[in-house]
Amino acid sequence: MFSDRQLWINGEMRPWDQAQVHLLSHSMGRGSAIFEVLCVHPTAVGGAVFRLKRHVARFFNSARLLGMRLDLTPEDLMQAICTTIRANAVTDGVIKVMGYHGAVAISITPPDSALDVAVCALDIEKDLGGLAYPVEAGTTLGISTWRKLDPASVPVGAKAAANYLNGMLANSDVAARGFAEALLLDAKGEIAEGPTESIFLGIGAELHTPALGNILASITRDTLIKLAEYLDIPVRVGPIARERLFEADEIVLSSTPVKVLPVRRVEDRTLVVPGPLTRRLQKAVAVSYTH
C-alpha cells in the first residue's frame, strides 16, 4: 500500500522503507518533534494544497516556541511539499511534515543541532482507504475527564508530538463511554477544543468559539471564522462555559481532514443535523477549495 511512496527527507527524495530513525533518538524517547498535517484537494486544474503558506508558517512558529532550529526557509519547505506531492502523483490526499531529532540522544536536553525534516504525501483512497467521517449523519461528542494542557506548563500553540498524549488520553476516555469524539475543557472548566479539532457552537444566528491562548491556532478554525464573516454570520470569540453545550442549537467540529463536522449528540443531548449555520459553512468551504 505504501511501498511505492517516496518521501522528501532533508532535501532528498527517498523510498518509503528509508523513512527510519533510531529507537534511541531524542524525538522517539522524549517526544521532541513538531509536525503539520495539510490537505490536497482536487480542483478543475489539478490538486491544490489548502492554505499552504499558513501551514508552513505555523510549522516554523512551532519550532520557535520550542526553541528548535530549522536549517531551511519557509520557501524551501513549500517547494519540498510541492515536490513530494508531484513525485507521488497525489491530487486528493494528506501531507504530513515532520521536524525531529533523528540522532541518538539519551539526555532530556535535545541535541544542539537543527531538526531533520521529512515530508510525506498520501492518497486518501489508495493509501488510507478513504476518510470515513460521518459528515451527513453527524458525530457524537463526550466531555473528557482529562483537562486541556495548561499554557503555563507547555506552549499549547505548538504542534508538538508530545502535546498529543493529552488528546490521546481524552479520546480513549470518551471512547470507553461510546463517544466518537472528545471535548477537552481547560483548567478553568471552560470549553477548549478536541484532541485534533476546534469547536464552534451555533447559538441562534451566531457562532461562538473559544479564544486563542488555551487552544491551537487552528488554520481550519481561522478559515471558518473568515467564511462566517463573509456570509454575515456573527462570530463571538471568547470564553465559553461548559453549560453552553447544552443550550447551543448547533455544534460543529473542524479539522484539516474534515472542515465542518456536525455533532448530533453531546453527552445525553441530541441535536438535529445539519443545522442552518452548519449547512451554510459546509457549502462555503466546498466552494473555497474547489474553485
PDB file of C-alpha atoms in Angstrom, residues 2 206-207 210 229 275:
ATOM      1  CA  PHE A   2       2.753   2.466   0.947  1.00  0.00           C
ATOM      2  CA  GLU A 206     -24.335  33.473  15.922  1.00  0.00           C
ATOM      3  CA  LEU A 207     -21.274  31.262  16.014  1.00  0.00           C
ATOM      4  CA  PRO A 210     -13.070  29.786  22.251  1.00  0.00           C
ATOM      5  CA  GLU A 229     -17.769  36.828   8.363  1.00  0.00           C
ATOM      6  CA  GLY A 275     -28.340  22.911  11.280  1.00  0.00           C
TER       7      GLY A 275
END
